[in-house]
Coordinates of C-alpha atoms and ligand atoms in Angstrom, one line a residue:
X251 CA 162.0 86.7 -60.3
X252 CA 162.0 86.1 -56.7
X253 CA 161.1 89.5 -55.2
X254 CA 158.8 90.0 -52.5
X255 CA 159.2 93.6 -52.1
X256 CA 155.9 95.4 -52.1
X257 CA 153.9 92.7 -50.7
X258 CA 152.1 92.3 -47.4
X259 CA 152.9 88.9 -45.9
X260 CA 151.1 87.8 -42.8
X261 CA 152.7 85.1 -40.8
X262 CA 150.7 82.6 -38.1
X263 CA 152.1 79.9 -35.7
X264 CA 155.8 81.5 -34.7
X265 CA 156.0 80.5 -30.9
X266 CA 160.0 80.5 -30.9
X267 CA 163.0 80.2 -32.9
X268 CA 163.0 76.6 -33.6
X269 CA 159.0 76.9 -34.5
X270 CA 158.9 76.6 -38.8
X271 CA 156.9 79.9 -38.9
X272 CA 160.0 81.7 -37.5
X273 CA 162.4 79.6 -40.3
X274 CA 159.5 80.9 -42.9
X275 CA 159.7 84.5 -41.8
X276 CA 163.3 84.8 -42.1
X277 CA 163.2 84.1 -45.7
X278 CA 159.5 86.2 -46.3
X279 CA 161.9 89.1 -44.9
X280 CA 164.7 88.0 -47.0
X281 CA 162.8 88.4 -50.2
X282 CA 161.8 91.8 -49.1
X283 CA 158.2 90.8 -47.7
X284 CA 156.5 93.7 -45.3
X285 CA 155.9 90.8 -42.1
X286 CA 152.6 91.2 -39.7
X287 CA 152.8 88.4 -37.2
X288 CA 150.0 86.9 -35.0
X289 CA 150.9 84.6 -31.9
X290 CA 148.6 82.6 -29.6
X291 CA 148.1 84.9 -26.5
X292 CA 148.5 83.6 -22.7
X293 CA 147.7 84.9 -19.5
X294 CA 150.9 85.6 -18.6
X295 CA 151.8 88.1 -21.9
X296 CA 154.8 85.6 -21.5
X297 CA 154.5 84.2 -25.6
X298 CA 154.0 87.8 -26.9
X299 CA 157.0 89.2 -25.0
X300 CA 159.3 86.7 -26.5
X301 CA 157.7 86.1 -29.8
X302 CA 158.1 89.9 -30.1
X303 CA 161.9 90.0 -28.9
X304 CA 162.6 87.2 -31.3
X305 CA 160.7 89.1 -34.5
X306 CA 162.1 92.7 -33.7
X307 CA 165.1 92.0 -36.3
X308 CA 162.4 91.4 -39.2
X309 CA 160.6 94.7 -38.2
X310 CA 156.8 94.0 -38.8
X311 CA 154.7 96.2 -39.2
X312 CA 151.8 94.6 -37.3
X313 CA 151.8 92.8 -34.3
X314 CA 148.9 91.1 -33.1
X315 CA 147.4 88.1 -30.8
X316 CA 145.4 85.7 -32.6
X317 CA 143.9 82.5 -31.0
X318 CA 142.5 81.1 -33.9
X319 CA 139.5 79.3 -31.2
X320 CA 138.4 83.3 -31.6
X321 CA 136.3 84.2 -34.4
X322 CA 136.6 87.7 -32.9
X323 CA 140.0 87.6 -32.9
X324 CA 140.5 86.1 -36.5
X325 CA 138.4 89.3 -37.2
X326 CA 140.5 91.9 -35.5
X327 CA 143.5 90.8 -37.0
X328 CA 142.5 91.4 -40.2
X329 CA 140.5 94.5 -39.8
X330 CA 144.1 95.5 -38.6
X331 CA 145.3 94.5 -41.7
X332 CA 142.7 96.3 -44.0
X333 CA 143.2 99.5 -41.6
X334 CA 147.5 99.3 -41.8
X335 CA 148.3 97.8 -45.1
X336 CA 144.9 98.1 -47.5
X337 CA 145.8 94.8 -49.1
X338 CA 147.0 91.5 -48.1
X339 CA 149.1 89.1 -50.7
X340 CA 150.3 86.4 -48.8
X341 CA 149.1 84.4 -45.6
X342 CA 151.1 81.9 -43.9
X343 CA 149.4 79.0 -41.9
X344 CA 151.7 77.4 -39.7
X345 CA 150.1 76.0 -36.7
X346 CA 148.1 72.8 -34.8
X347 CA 147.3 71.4 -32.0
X348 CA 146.1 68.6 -30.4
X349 CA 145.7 66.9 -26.6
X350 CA 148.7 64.9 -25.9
X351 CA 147.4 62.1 -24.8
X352 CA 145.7 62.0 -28.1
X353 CA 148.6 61.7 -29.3
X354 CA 149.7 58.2 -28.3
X355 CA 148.0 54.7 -27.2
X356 CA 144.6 53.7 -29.3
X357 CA 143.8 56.0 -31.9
X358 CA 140.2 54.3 -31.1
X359 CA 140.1 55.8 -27.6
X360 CA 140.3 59.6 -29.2
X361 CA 138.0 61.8 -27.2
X362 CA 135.0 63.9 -29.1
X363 CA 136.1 66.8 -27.0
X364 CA 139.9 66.2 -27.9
X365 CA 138.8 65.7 -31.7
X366 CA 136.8 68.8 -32.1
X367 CA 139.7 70.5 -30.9
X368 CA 142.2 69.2 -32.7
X369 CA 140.2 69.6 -36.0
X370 CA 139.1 73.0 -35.0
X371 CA 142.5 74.4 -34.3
X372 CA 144.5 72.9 -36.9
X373 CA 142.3 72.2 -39.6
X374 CA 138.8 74.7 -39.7
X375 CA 141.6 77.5 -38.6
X376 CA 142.8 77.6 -42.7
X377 CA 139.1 78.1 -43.3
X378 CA 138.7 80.9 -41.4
X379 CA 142.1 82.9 -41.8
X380 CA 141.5 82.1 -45.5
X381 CA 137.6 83.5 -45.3
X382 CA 138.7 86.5 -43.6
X383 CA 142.0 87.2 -46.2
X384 CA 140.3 86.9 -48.9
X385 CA 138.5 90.6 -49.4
X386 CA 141.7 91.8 -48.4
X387 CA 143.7 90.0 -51.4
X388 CA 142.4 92.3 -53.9
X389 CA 145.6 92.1 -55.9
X390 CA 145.7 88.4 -55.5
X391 CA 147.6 86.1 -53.3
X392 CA 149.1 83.0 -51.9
X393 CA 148.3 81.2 -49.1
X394 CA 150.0 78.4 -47.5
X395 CA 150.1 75.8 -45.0
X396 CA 152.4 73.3 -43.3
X397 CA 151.1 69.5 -43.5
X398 CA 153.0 66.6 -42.8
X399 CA 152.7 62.7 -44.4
X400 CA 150.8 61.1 -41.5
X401 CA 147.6 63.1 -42.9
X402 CA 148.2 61.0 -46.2
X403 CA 150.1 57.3 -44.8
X404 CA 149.6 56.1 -41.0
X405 CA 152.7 57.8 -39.2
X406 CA 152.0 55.6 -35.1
X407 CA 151.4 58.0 -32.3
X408 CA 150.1 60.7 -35.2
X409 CA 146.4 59.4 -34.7
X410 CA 144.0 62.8 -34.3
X411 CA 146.7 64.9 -36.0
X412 CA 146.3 62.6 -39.3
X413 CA 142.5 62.9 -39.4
X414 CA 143.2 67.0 -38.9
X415 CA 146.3 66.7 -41.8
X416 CA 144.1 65.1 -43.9
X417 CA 141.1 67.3 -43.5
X418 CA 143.7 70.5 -44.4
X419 CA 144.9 69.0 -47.2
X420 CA 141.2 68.5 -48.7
X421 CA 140.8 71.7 -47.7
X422 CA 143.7 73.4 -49.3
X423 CA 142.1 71.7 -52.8
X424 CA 138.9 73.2 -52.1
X425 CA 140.2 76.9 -51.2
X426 CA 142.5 76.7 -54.0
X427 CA 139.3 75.9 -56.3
X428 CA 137.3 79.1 -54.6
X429 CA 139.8 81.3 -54.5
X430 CA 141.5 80.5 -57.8
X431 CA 139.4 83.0 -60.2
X432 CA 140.7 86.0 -58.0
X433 CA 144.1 84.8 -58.8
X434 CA 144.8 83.4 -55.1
X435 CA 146.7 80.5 -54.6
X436 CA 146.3 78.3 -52.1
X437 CA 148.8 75.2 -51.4
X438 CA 150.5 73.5 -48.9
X439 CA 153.7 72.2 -47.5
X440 CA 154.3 68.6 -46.5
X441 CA 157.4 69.3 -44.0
X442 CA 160.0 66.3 -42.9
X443 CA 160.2 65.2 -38.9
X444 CA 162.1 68.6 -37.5
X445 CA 162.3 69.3 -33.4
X446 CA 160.3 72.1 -32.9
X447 CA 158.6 73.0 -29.5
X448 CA 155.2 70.7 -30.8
X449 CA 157.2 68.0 -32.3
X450 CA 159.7 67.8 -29.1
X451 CA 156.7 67.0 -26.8
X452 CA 156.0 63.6 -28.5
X453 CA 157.7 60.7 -27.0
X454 CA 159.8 58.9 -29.6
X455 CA 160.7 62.1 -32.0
X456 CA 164.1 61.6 -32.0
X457 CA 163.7 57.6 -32.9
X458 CA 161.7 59.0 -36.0
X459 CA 164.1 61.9 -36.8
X460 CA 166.7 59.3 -36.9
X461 CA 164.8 56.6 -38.7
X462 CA 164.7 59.9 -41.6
X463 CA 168.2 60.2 -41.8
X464 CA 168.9 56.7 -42.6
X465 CA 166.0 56.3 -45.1
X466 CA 165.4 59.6 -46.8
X467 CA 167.0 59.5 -50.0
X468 CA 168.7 63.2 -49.1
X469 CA 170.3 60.9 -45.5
X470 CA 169.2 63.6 -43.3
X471 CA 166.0 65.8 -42.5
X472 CA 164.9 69.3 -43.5
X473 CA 165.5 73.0 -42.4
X474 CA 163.3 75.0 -40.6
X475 CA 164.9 77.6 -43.2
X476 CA 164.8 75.4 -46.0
X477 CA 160.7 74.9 -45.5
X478 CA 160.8 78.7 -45.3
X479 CA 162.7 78.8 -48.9
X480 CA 159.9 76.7 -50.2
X481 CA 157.3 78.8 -49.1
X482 CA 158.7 81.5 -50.5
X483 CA 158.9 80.0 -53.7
X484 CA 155.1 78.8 -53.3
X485 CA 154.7 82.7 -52.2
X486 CA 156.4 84.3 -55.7
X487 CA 155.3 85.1 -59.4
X488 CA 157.9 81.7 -59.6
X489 CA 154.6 79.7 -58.4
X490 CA 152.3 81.8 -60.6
X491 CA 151.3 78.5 -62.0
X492 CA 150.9 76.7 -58.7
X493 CA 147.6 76.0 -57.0
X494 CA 146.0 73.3 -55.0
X495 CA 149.3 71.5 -54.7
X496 CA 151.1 69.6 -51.6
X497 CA 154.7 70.3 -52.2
X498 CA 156.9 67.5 -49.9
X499 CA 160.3 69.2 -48.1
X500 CA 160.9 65.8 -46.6
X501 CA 164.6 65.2 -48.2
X502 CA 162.9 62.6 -49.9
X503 CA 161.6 60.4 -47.6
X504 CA 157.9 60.2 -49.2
X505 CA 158.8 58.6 -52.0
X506 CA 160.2 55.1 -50.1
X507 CA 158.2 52.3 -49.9
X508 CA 160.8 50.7 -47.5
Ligands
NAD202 P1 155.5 75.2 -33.1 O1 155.1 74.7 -31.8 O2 156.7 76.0 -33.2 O3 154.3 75.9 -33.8 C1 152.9 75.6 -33.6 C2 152.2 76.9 -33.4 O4 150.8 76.7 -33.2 C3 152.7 77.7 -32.1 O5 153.2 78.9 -32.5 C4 151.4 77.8 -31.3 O6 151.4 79.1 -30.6 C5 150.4 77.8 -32.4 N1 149.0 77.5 -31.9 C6 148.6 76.5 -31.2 N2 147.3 76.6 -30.9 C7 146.9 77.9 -31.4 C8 145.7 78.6 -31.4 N3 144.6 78.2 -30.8 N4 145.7 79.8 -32.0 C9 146.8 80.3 -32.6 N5 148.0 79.6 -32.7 C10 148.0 78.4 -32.1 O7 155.7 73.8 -34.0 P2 156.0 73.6 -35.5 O8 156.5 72.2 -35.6 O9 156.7 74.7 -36.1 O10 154.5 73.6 -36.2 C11 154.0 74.4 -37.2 C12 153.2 73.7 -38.3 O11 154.1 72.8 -38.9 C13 152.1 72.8 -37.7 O12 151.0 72.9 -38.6 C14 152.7 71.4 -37.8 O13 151.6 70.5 -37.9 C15 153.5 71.5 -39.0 N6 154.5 70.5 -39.2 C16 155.5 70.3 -38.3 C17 156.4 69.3 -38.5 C18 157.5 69.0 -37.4 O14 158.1 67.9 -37.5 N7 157.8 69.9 -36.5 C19 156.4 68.5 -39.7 C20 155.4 68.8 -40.6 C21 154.5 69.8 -40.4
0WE203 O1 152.3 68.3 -36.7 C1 153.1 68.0 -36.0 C2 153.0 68.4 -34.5 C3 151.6 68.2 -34.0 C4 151.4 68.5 -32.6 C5 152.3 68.1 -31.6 C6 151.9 68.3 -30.2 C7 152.8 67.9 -29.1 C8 152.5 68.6 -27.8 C9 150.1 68.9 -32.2 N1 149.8 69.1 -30.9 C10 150.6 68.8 -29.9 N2 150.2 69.0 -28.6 C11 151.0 68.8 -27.6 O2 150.6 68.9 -26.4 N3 154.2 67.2 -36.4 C12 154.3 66.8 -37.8 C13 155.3 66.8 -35.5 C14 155.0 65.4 -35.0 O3 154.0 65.2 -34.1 C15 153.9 63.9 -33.9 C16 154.8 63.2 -34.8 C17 155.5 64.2 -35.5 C18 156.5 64.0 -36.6 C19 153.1 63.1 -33.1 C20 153.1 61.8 -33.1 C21 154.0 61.1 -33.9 C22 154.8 61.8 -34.8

């Protein structure tokens, strides 16, 4: 049944207690997950002191900074994780990134410099936390990733962030492919508009967020703790046949044409 207990969850992308990371780790502790948790690190120390206020109630185990720009740092982490815990079972990727003014006006006017870095953060970054997991899963595992429709249908304003959706959902197909013969599973979450600290910095969210509520077939949008009870289905011997897939927690809204 649904029991984590006995499994080593780490958890990327929680930045503060709207992010969907943080929504995902509640429920990971929940089903009796032991948590590590990795957050971007600034100059200041500023994200890890609240990021690690905010996680103290989950008690993880590990603790790390991990700017997934950092090959060394992708590295460290889970040389941590092979040191501490032996064996890894479940990875959570829950971050992306992208130049805000690439995020509005002509998607033709996208910069090389602002592409590169939008596709390296939030699309190679599965790659290489996946890469690096992988010896550790010796048990097997489950990895998986948030997405969202404008990497599949054109969502305006979305522009770069579609290419980079698009690119993680291919990529989730061809991990799961790889990864599938040592019993790793490797799928992805296609999460509903929800304010978050990256979705609130886009003009026009709330016009979108209420465009949901009156389309979705559910009349509402999603849960940061009900994307987190997904994942930890997509995370259990529950999913034990599930691999490759894009599972939508939209309340529906994917399925309208109009
Ligand atoms: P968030 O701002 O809370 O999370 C984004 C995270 O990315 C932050 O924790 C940030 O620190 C991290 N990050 C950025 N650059 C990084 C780097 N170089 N190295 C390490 N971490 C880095 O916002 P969120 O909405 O919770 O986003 C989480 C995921 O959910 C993203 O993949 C996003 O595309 C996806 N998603 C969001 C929505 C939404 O409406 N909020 C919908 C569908 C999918
Ligand atoms: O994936 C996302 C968030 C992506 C994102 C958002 C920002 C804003 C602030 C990535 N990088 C940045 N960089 C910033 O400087 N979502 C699914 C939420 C989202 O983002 C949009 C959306 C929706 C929904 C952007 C344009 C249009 C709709």
């Amino acid at each position: 049944m649904l029991n984590l207990t006995g499994k080593n969850a780490l958890v990327t992308g929680i930045a503060n207690n709207r992010s969907i990371a943080w929504g995902i780790a509640q429920q990971l502790h929940k089903a009796g997950a032991n948590l590590g948790v990795t957050y971007l690190p600034d100059d200041k120390g500023r994200f890890e002191k609240k990021v690690a206020e905010l996680v103290k109630p989950l008690e993880p185990s590990i603790f790390l900074p991990c700017n997934v720009q950092d090959d060394a740092q992708i590295q460290a982490t889970f040389e941590e994780i092979g040191k501490q815990w032996g064996k890894l079972d479940i990875l959570i990727h829950c971050l992306a990134f992208a130049n805000k003014e690439d995020l509005s006006g002509d998607f033709s006017n996208t910069s090389r410099q602002g592409f590169s870095q939008a596709l390296d953060i939030s699309t190679y970054s599965l790659i290489g936390l996946a890469g690096a997991a992988k010896p550790l899963m010796t048990e097997g595992g489950s990895i998986v990733t948030l997405t969202y429709v404008g990497g599949v249908k054109v969502i305006p304003n979305y522009n770069v962030m579609g290419i980079a959706k698009a690119g993680l959902e291919m990529s989730v197909r061809y991990l799961a492919s790889e990864l599938g013969p040592q019993n790793i599973r490797v799928n992805g979450i296609s999460a509903g508009p929800i304010r978050t600290l990256a979705s609130s910095g886009v003009g026009g969210i709330l016009d979108m967020i209420h465009h949901v509520e009156k389309v979705a077939p559910l009349r509402r949008t999603v849960t940061q703790l009900e994307v987190g009870n997904a994942a930890t289905f997509l995370c259990s011997d529950l999913a034990s046949g599930i691999t490759g897939q894009i599972l939508y927690v939209d309340a529906g809204y994917e399925i309208m044409g109009m």
